[in-house]
Amino acid sequence: MNEYDSERIAGRLEGLGFIAGTDIFSSDLVVLNTCSVRAKPEQKTASLLGKLRRNRDKTGLPQAVGVMGCMAQDKGAELIKRFKNVDFVLGTDRIERLNDLIKEIGGGKKFIDTAQGGEFFVEQFGRKKGVTAKITIMKGCNNFCSYCIVPYVRGRETCRNKADIISEAERLIESGVKDITLLGQNVNSYISEDGRSFPDLLAETAAISKGVRIRFVTSHPKDFNERLAEVIKEHKNICPLIHIPLQSGSDRILKVMNRGYTADSYLDKLRKAAEITPSLRFSTDIIVGFPGESEADFLKTAEVFREVEYETAYIFNYSPRSGTRAYKLPDEIPLKEKTRRLEYLLSIQEEITEKRYKAALGETVQVLAESVSKKDPFQLSGRTEYNRVVNFKAEKASPGDMVKVRITEVKKNTLSGRSDY
Ligand code: SAH
Ligand code: SF4
């Protein structure tokens, strides 16, 4: 989602005549698109703003600085007060304000706009031309998981018109895109203007996208049903990978997290889906060290984690977020212990990935070529339907081609091979 917003911001600035730079310290304008889901990305932003300020004081070069995204939404005026070099702060629903604001910055004037809501705004220009593209289908979230700041900084759930989504997909395909990701905080709670659910939207998108891969993130377990697995089975161009965050395997913790499912109901849904579509694989997000998570709770998470054998997993230490319900609970698990739990899950994931990679050796997989190596024009890089990066040799392929690649080498995090004509 944030990556998509960064693309929108960059596209809009380019549309306004700015040229993307490579060195933020010598740029005339720096816009930081921020995340506030955990404390760490917030600290990174603060540290970067400090560095920019020291650099400006040292060099005396005029530089405008804007902060956008979730942290801008959450902190607003506080950012301008704390960082004297910040000229403007725009909230998550205010990207289009760049248009009028950019002409006025400089000369010590400061701007803040963090109003939320309004039209579902979609950029009509400035999208990076490439093989892959994202389409946002909904924004915001109504789930209020007790640890999560997203409903506060992104606002309530709003779904985009299905007709608009389909026409954006058509436009992208016409421009040469071969891999489309439908994006939303919780895609499977999508409802269209004519009352259709996410599986219907997915089926319709897949049907008009022959020869183009369709992906989607993120799916919430509580809204997940078998119909999604059926649609994936019916459409060969939908990638059979579902990002469906477990967060915890302990029912007690899941309840306090307000996730709306139990470990068993989660596993049951995944099992049924895999029965319908055996090629399905899953990926997840996990939070370790949530307030009150005992060793027994954690081991339940590890058990589910082992059982599902995820394709990939993003594992986070719990980070208290001011304004959320869990913020009131004591964050009593020491960082060292959170990190031990995190590393334990990572080691399980490494084992699973290694096993998968070893099994892939000698296999032929379909790879969508996305880029060519700068050093060698016959060396390409692309992804499988399970989102695995594969580097491969091919004499006749170029980005946008679907290539059969035989995997000849497996390293820790990469698969390498050659095209199998
Ligand atoms: N809507 C998506 C996730 C959005 S946030 C979903 O419900 O799955 C992305 C991930 O950040 C979450 O899945 C969660 O694992 C993590 N996260 C959110 N708040 C967090 C917090 N306070 N501390 C640690 N991780 C958090
Ligand atoms: Fe946050 Fe939960 Fe909404 Fe995901 S579903 S964005 S974790 S509140």
PDB file of N, CA and C in Angstrom, residues 179 181 213-217 232 236-243 273-274 277-284 309-314 349 353 356-357 360 363-368 370 382-390 402 407 413 415:
ATOM      1  N   ASP A 179       1.371  -8.255 -15.078  1.00  0.00           N
ATOM      2  CA  ASP A 179       1.206  -8.787 -13.728  1.00  0.00           C
ATOM      3  C   ASP A 179       0.541  -7.691 -12.892  1.00  0.00           C
ATOM      4  N   THR A 181      -1.515  -6.540  -9.359  1.00  0.00           N
ATOM      5  CA  THR A 181      -1.860  -6.877  -7.982  1.00  0.00           C
ATOM      6  C   THR A 181      -3.021  -6.000  -7.525  1.00  0.00           C
ATOM      7  N   ARG A 213      -0.992 -12.067 -15.303  1.00  0.00           N
ATOM      8  CA  ARG A 213      -1.116 -12.640 -13.965  1.00  0.00           C
ATOM      9  C   ARG A 213      -1.863 -11.697 -13.028  1.00  0.00           C
ATOM     10  N   ILE A 214      -2.711 -12.264 -12.200  1.00  0.00           N
ATOM     11  CA  ILE A 214      -3.441 -11.460 -11.219  1.00  0.00           C
ATOM     12  C   ILE A 214      -3.044 -11.937  -9.813  1.00  0.00           C
ATOM     13  N   ARG A 215      -2.661 -10.976  -8.972  1.00  0.00           N
ATOM     14  CA  ARG A 215      -2.359 -11.270  -7.566  1.00  0.00           C
ATOM     15  C   ARG A 215      -3.246 -10.384  -6.715  1.00  0.00           C
ATOM     16  N   PHE A 216      -3.298 -10.651  -5.407  1.00  0.00           N
ATOM     17  CA  PHE A 216      -4.101  -9.798  -4.518  1.00  0.00           C
ATOM     18  C   PHE A 216      -3.553  -9.881  -3.101  1.00  0.00           C
ATOM     19  N   VAL A 217      -3.514  -8.762  -2.419  1.00  0.00           N
ATOM     20  CA  VAL A 217      -3.142  -8.687  -1.001  1.00  0.00           C
ATOM     21  C   VAL A 217      -3.933  -7.575  -0.323  1.00  0.00           C
ATOM     22  N   ILE A 232      -9.929 -19.132  -7.836  1.00  0.00           N
ATOM     23  CA  ILE A 232      -8.516 -19.319  -8.208  1.00  0.00           C
ATOM     24  C   ILE A 232      -8.370 -20.582  -9.077  1.00  0.00           C
ATOM     25  N   LYS A 236      -6.743 -19.788 -14.491  1.00  0.00           N
ATOM     26  CA  LYS A 236      -5.327 -20.179 -14.429  1.00  0.00           C
ATOM     27  C   LYS A 236      -4.388 -18.979 -14.276  1.00  0.00           C
ATOM     28  N   ASN A 237      -4.882 -17.777 -14.633  1.00  0.00           N
ATOM     29  CA  ASN A 237      -4.000 -16.604 -14.534  1.00  0.00           C
ATOM     30  C   ASN A 237      -4.007 -15.950 -13.143  1.00  0.00           C
ATOM     31  N   ILE A 238      -4.799 -16.503 -12.208  1.00  0.00           N
ATOM     32  CA  ILE A 238      -4.726 -15.965 -10.839  1.00  0.00           C
ATOM     33  C   ILE A 238      -3.644 -16.739 -10.090  1.00  0.00           C
ATOM     34  N   CYS A 239      -2.675 -16.019  -9.524  1.00  0.00           N
ATOM     35  CA  CYS A 239      -1.572 -16.700  -8.826  1.00  0.00           C
ATOM     36  C   CYS A 239      -2.100 -17.390  -7.569  1.00  0.00           C
ATOM     37  N   PRO A 240      -1.753 -18.674  -7.403  1.00  0.00           N
ATOM     38  CA  PRO A 240      -2.328 -19.427  -6.275  1.00  0.00           C
ATOM     39  C   PRO A 240      -1.586 -19.194  -4.957  1.00  0.00           C
ATOM     40  N   LEU A 241      -1.422 -17.927  -4.609  1.00  0.00           N
ATOM     41  CA  LEU A 241      -0.739 -17.579  -3.356  1.00  0.00           C
ATOM     42  C   LEU A 241      -1.627 -16.597  -2.598  1.00  0.00           C
ATOM     43  N   ILE A 242      -1.967 -16.955  -1.351  1.00  0.00           N
ATOM     44  CA  ILE A 242      -2.846 -16.075  -0.571  1.00  0.00           C
ATOM     45  C   ILE A 242      -2.103 -15.567   0.656  1.00  0.00           C
ATOM     46  N   HIS A 243      -1.992 -14.242   0.755  1.00  0.00           N
ATOM     47  CA  HIS A 243      -1.372 -13.656   1.948  1.00  0.00           C
ATOM     48  C   HIS A 243      -2.476 -13.504   2.988  1.00  0.00           C
ATOM     49  N   ALA A 273      -9.584 -24.807   1.590  1.00  0.00           N
ATOM     50  CA  ALA A 273      -9.174 -24.090   0.373  1.00  0.00           C
ATOM     51  C   ALA A 273      -8.160 -24.927  -0.404  1.00  0.00           C
ATOM     52  N   ALA A 274      -7.233 -25.563   0.319  1.00  0.00           N
ATOM     53  CA  ALA A 274      -6.203 -26.369  -0.347  1.00  0.00           C
ATOM     54  C   ALA A 274      -6.791 -27.648  -0.945  1.00  0.00           C
ATOM     55  N   THR A 277      -8.271 -26.297  -4.226  1.00  0.00           N
ATOM     56  CA  THR A 277      -7.212 -25.904  -5.165  1.00  0.00           C
ATOM     57  C   THR A 277      -5.860 -26.370  -4.612  1.00  0.00           C
ATOM     58  N   PRO A 278      -5.442 -27.587  -4.942  1.00  0.00           N
ATOM     59  CA  PRO A 278      -4.240 -28.148  -4.313  1.00  0.00           C
ATOM     60  C   PRO A 278      -2.965 -27.331  -4.561  1.00  0.00           C
ATOM     61  N   SER A 279      -2.965 -26.509  -5.619  1.00  0.00           N
ATOM     62  CA  SER A 279      -1.743 -25.732  -5.885  1.00  0.00           C
ATOM     63  C   SER A 279      -1.612 -24.525  -4.944  1.00  0.00           C
ATOM     64  N   LEU A 280      -2.644 -24.268  -4.116  1.00  0.00           N
ATOM     65  CA  LEU A 280      -2.614 -23.070  -3.260  1.00  0.00           C
ATOM     66  C   LEU A 280      -1.488 -23.111  -2.239  1.00  0.00           C
ATOM     67  N   ARG A 281      -0.844 -21.964  -2.062  1.00  0.00           N
ATOM     68  CA  ARG A 281       0.106 -21.798  -0.956  1.00  0.00           C
ATOM     69  C   ARG A 281      -0.246 -20.509  -0.242  1.00  0.00           C
ATOM     70  N   PHE A 282       0.281 -20.362   0.974  1.00  0.00           N
ATOM     71  CA  PHE A 282      -0.113 -19.225   1.799  1.00  0.00           C
ATOM     72  C   PHE A 282       1.111 -18.479   2.314  1.00  0.00           C
ATOM     73  N   SER A 283       0.924 -17.199   2.591  1.00  0.00           N
ATOM     74  CA  SER A 283       1.968 -16.448   3.286  1.00  0.00           C
ATOM     75  C   SER A 283       1.302 -15.715   4.439  1.00  0.00           C
ATOM     76  N   THR A 284       2.125 -15.194   5.368  1.00  0.00           N
ATOM     77  CA  THR A 284       1.535 -14.694   6.608  1.00  0.00           C
ATOM     78  C   THR A 284       2.293 -13.531   7.216  1.00  0.00           C
ATOM     79  N   GLU A 309       3.243 -24.393   6.813  1.00  0.00           N
ATOM     80  CA  GLU A 309       4.408 -24.316   5.904  1.00  0.00           C
ATOM     81  C   GLU A 309       4.203 -23.176   4.912  1.00  0.00           C
ATOM     82  N   TYR A 310       4.287 -21.973   5.436  1.00  0.00           N
ATOM     83  CA  TYR A 310       4.056 -20.779   4.612  1.00  0.00           C
ATOM     84  C   TYR A 310       5.128 -20.637   3.535  1.00  0.00           C
ATOM     85  N   GLU A 311       4.704 -19.994   2.476  1.00  0.00           N
ATOM     86  CA  GLU A 311       5.634 -19.686   1.399  1.00  0.00           C
ATOM     87  C   GLU A 311       6.603 -18.588   1.859  1.00  0.00           C
ATOM     88  N   THR A 312       6.050 -17.556   2.478  1.00  0.00           N
ATOM     89  CA  THR A 312       6.877 -16.522   3.130  1.00  0.00           C
ATOM     90  C   THR A 312       6.154 -16.042   4.376  1.00  0.00           C
ATOM     91  N   ALA A 313       6.949 -15.459   5.290  1.00  0.00           N
ATOM     92  CA  ALA A 313       6.344 -14.950   6.522  1.00  0.00           C
ATOM     93  C   ALA A 313       7.026 -13.660   6.938  1.00  0.00           C
ATOM     94  N   TYR A 314       6.221 -12.667   7.293  1.00  0.00           N
ATOM     95  CA  TYR A 314       6.745 -11.418   7.851  1.00  0.00           C
ATOM     96  C   TYR A 314       6.484 -11.478   9.345  1.00  0.00           C
ATOM     97  N   GLN A 349      11.019 -20.908   9.417  1.00  0.00           N
ATOM     98  CA  GLN A 349      10.736 -20.493   8.043  1.00  0.00           C
ATOM     99  C   GLN A 349      11.923 -20.814   7.136  1.00  0.00           C
ATOM    100  N   THR A 353      11.759 -22.942   3.749  1.00  0.00           N
ATOM    101  CA  THR A 353      12.187 -22.373   2.470  1.00  0.00           C
ATOM    102  C   THR A 353      13.287 -23.228   1.851  1.00  0.00           C
ATOM    103  N   ARG A 356      11.787 -26.277   0.317  1.00  0.00           N
ATOM    104  CA  ARG A 356      11.085 -25.946  -0.940  1.00  0.00           C
ATOM    105  C   ARG A 356      12.078 -25.708  -2.073  1.00  0.00           C
ATOM    106  N   TYR A 357      13.139 -24.969  -1.732  1.00  0.00           N
ATOM    107  CA  TYR A 357      14.135 -24.624  -2.748  1.00  0.00           C
ATOM    108  C   TYR A 357      14.838 -25.874  -3.263  1.00  0.00           C
ATOM    109  N   ALA A 360      12.826 -27.630  -5.616  1.00  0.00           N
ATOM    110  CA  ALA A 360      12.652 -26.914  -6.890  1.00  0.00           C
ATOM    111  C   ALA A 360      13.812 -27.182  -7.856  1.00  0.00           C
ATOM    112  N   GLU A 363      13.458 -28.525 -11.453  1.00  0.00           N
ATOM    113  CA  GLU A 363      12.077 -28.307 -11.922  1.00  0.00           C
ATOM    114  C   GLU A 363      12.024 -27.223 -12.991  1.00  0.00           C
ATOM    115  N   THR A 364      10.981 -27.265 -13.802  1.00  0.00           N
ATOM    116  CA  THR A 364      10.779 -26.173 -14.756  1.00  0.00           C
ATOM    117  C   THR A 364       9.616 -25.318 -14.268  1.00  0.00           C
ATOM    118  N   VAL A 365       9.844 -24.022 -14.134  1.00  0.00           N
ATOM    119  CA  VAL A 365       8.799 -23.128 -13.626  1.00  0.00           C
ATOM    120  C   VAL A 365       8.526 -22.012 -14.633  1.00  0.00           C
ATOM    121  N   GLN A 366       7.310 -21.465 -14.569  1.00  0.00           N
ATOM    122  CA  GLN A 366       6.932 -20.347 -15.443  1.00  0.00           C
ATOM    123  C   GLN A 366       7.372 -19.058 -14.759  1.00  0.00           C
ATOM    124  N   VAL A 367       8.227 -18.300 -15.422  1.00  0.00           N
ATOM    125  CA  VAL A 367       8.701 -17.051 -14.831  1.00  0.00           C
ATOM    126  C   VAL A 367       8.296 -15.891 -15.726  1.00  0.00           C
ATOM    127  N   LEU A 368       7.743 -14.860 -15.123  1.00  0.00           N
ATOM    128  CA  LEU A 368       7.470 -13.644 -15.896  1.00  0.00           C
ATOM    129  C   LEU A 368       8.729 -12.772 -15.813  1.00  0.00           C
ATOM    130  N   GLU A 370      10.993  -9.752 -15.687  1.00  0.00           N
ATOM    131  CA  GLU A 370      10.680  -8.370 -15.300  1.00  0.00           C
ATOM    132  C   GLU A 370      11.802  -7.392 -15.609  1.00  0.00           C
ATOM    133  N   GLY A 382      13.031 -12.427 -12.841  1.00  0.00           N
ATOM    134  CA  GLY A 382      11.561 -12.396 -12.877  1.00  0.00           C
ATOM    135  C   GLY A 382      11.017 -13.121 -11.666  1.00  0.00           C
ATOM    136  N   ARG A 383       9.691 -13.341 -11.665  1.00  0.00           N
ATOM    137  CA  ARG A 383       9.080 -14.011 -10.519  1.00  0.00           C
ATOM    138  C   ARG A 383       8.172 -15.160 -10.958  1.00  0.00           C
ATOM    139  N   THR A 384       8.066 -16.129 -10.081  1.00  0.00           N
ATOM    140  CA  THR A 384       7.166 -17.258 -10.328  1.00  0.00           C
ATOM    141  C   THR A 384       5.768 -16.859  -9.854  1.00  0.00           C
ATOM    142  N   GLU A 385       4.793 -17.743 -10.060  1.00  0.00           N
ATOM    143  CA  GLU A 385       3.450 -17.424  -9.580  1.00  0.00           C
ATOM    144  C   GLU A 385       3.407 -17.362  -8.052  1.00  0.00           C
ATOM    145  N   TYR A 386       4.378 -18.005  -7.377  1.00  0.00           N
ATOM    146  CA  TYR A 386       4.434 -17.930  -5.916  1.00  0.00           C
ATOM    147  C   TYR A 386       5.297 -16.759  -5.444  1.00  0.00           C
ATOM    148  N   ASN A 387       5.589 -15.851  -6.362  1.00  0.00           N
ATOM    149  CA  ASN A 387       6.313 -14.626  -6.027  1.00  0.00           C
ATOM    150  C   ASN A 387       7.794 -14.858  -5.696  1.00  0.00           C
ATOM    151  N   ARG A 388       8.337 -15.977  -6.132  1.00  0.00           N
ATOM    152  CA  ARG A 388       9.759 -16.248  -5.910  1.00  0.00           C
ATOM    153  C   ARG A 388      10.577 -15.592  -7.011  1.00  0.00           C
ATOM    154  N   VAL A 389      11.648 -14.920  -6.616  1.00  0.00           N
ATOM    155  CA  VAL A 389      12.516 -14.296  -7.615  1.00  0.00           C
ATOM    156  C   VAL A 389      13.407 -15.369  -8.232  1.00  0.00           C
ATOM    157  N   VAL A 390      13.490 -15.354  -9.555  1.00  0.00           N
ATOM    158  CA  VAL A 390      14.366 -16.303 -10.262  1.00  0.00           C
ATOM    159  C   VAL A 390      15.268 -15.510 -11.202  1.00  0.00           C
ATOM    160  N   MET A 402       6.685 -14.405 -20.751  1.00  0.00           N
ATOM    161  CA  MET A 402       6.532 -15.523 -19.823  1.00  0.00           C
ATOM    162  C   MET A 402       7.500 -16.612 -20.298  1.00  0.00           C
ATOM    163  N   ILE A 407      15.276 -24.715 -13.139  1.00  0.00           N
ATOM    164  CA  ILE A 407      16.087 -24.279 -11.997  1.00  0.00           C
ATOM    165  C   ILE A 407      17.343 -25.150 -11.928  1.00  0.00           C
ATOM    166  N   ASN A 413      18.749 -17.399  -0.730  1.00  0.00           N
ATOM    167  CA  ASN A 413      17.519 -16.667  -1.021  1.00  0.00           C
ATOM    168  C   ASN A 413      17.196 -16.489  -2.495  1.00  0.00           C
ATOM    169  N   LEU A 415      16.802 -18.325  -6.536  1.00  0.00           N
ATOM    170  CA  LEU A 415      16.755 -19.466  -7.447  1.00  0.00           C
ATOM    171  C   LEU A 415      17.376 -18.993  -8.750  1.00  0.00           C
TER     172      LEU A 415
END
